[in-house]
XYZ file of C-alpha atoms in Angstrom:
84
model
C 116.179 96.710 81.266
C 116.247 94.984 77.919
C 114.722 91.554 77.335
C 118.175 90.080 76.731
C 119.445 91.422 80.075
C 116.349 90.067 81.868
C 116.877 86.616 80.385
C 120.536 86.700 81.387
C 119.576 87.683 84.932
C 116.931 84.953 85.112
C 119.406 82.340 83.933
C 121.997 83.496 86.427
C 119.469 83.433 89.295
C 118.372 79.890 88.381
C 122.000 78.771 88.277
C 122.602 80.261 91.713
C 119.459 78.552 93.079
C 120.556 75.210 91.608
C 124.014 75.621 93.143
C 122.514 76.435 96.553
C 120.188 73.446 96.638
C 122.958 71.081 95.572
C 121.739 67.478 95.390
C 118.506 68.237 97.254
C 115.332 67.485 95.300
C 113.642 70.628 93.938
C 110.390 69.884 95.833
C 112.242 69.495 99.130
C 114.165 72.686 98.459
C 110.917 74.517 97.708
C 109.451 73.463 101.062
C 112.656 74.485 102.808
C 112.748 77.912 101.155
C 109.028 78.567 101.651
C 109.540 77.927 105.360
C 112.295 80.543 105.433
C 110.168 83.021 103.494
C 107.276 82.496 105.918
C 109.620 82.903 108.893
C 110.938 86.154 107.377
C 107.352 87.394 106.929
C 106.490 86.597 110.566
C 109.705 88.192 111.772
C 108.987 91.432 109.903
C 105.395 91.520 111.177
C 106.545 90.946 114.758
C 109.200 93.639 114.394
C 106.591 96.094 113.124
C 104.188 95.143 115.926
C 106.887 95.585 118.593
C 107.887 98.977 117.188
C 104.250 100.049 117.243
C 103.771 98.976 120.859
C 107.050 100.512 122.009
C 106.511 103.854 120.290
C 106.281 106.776 122.758
C 102.742 107.681 121.688
C 101.513 104.128 122.112
C 103.346 103.723 125.429
C 101.506 106.729 126.888
C 98.160 105.207 125.839
C 99.115 101.917 127.506
C 100.095 103.774 130.691
C 96.714 105.556 130.669
C 94.991 102.194 130.383
C 96.959 100.711 133.282
C 95.976 103.676 135.465
C 92.296 103.084 134.611
C 92.477 99.326 135.025
C 91.762 99.174 138.792
C 88.457 100.992 138.244
C 87.567 99.027 135.107
C 88.509 95.588 136.409
C 85.470 95.066 138.663
C 83.188 95.929 135.744
C 85.054 93.585 133.408
C 85.064 90.729 135.919
C 81.367 91.167 136.680
C 81.415 92.538 140.201
C 81.259 96.189 139.263
C 78.287 98.556 139.540
C 77.286 98.224 135.858
C 76.476 94.508 136.126
C 74.748 94.444 139.531
């Protein structure tokens, strides 16, 4: 992309941003937009985390853990044979 095209694009993006914020102060708009960007980041991370947990491979590992839990729980709580 040529330098002229980049400058045109930058100008157009700034004009769009100015139109969107309307009469709102630029600092207030920045805080507003940064909140949305942060929310988008959290949303994507949570989506990725949920997909990881719900994947078939991960689900089988969780099921294995839940089957072992009754035998591990006394040890974790402190009443099991390892801590007596």
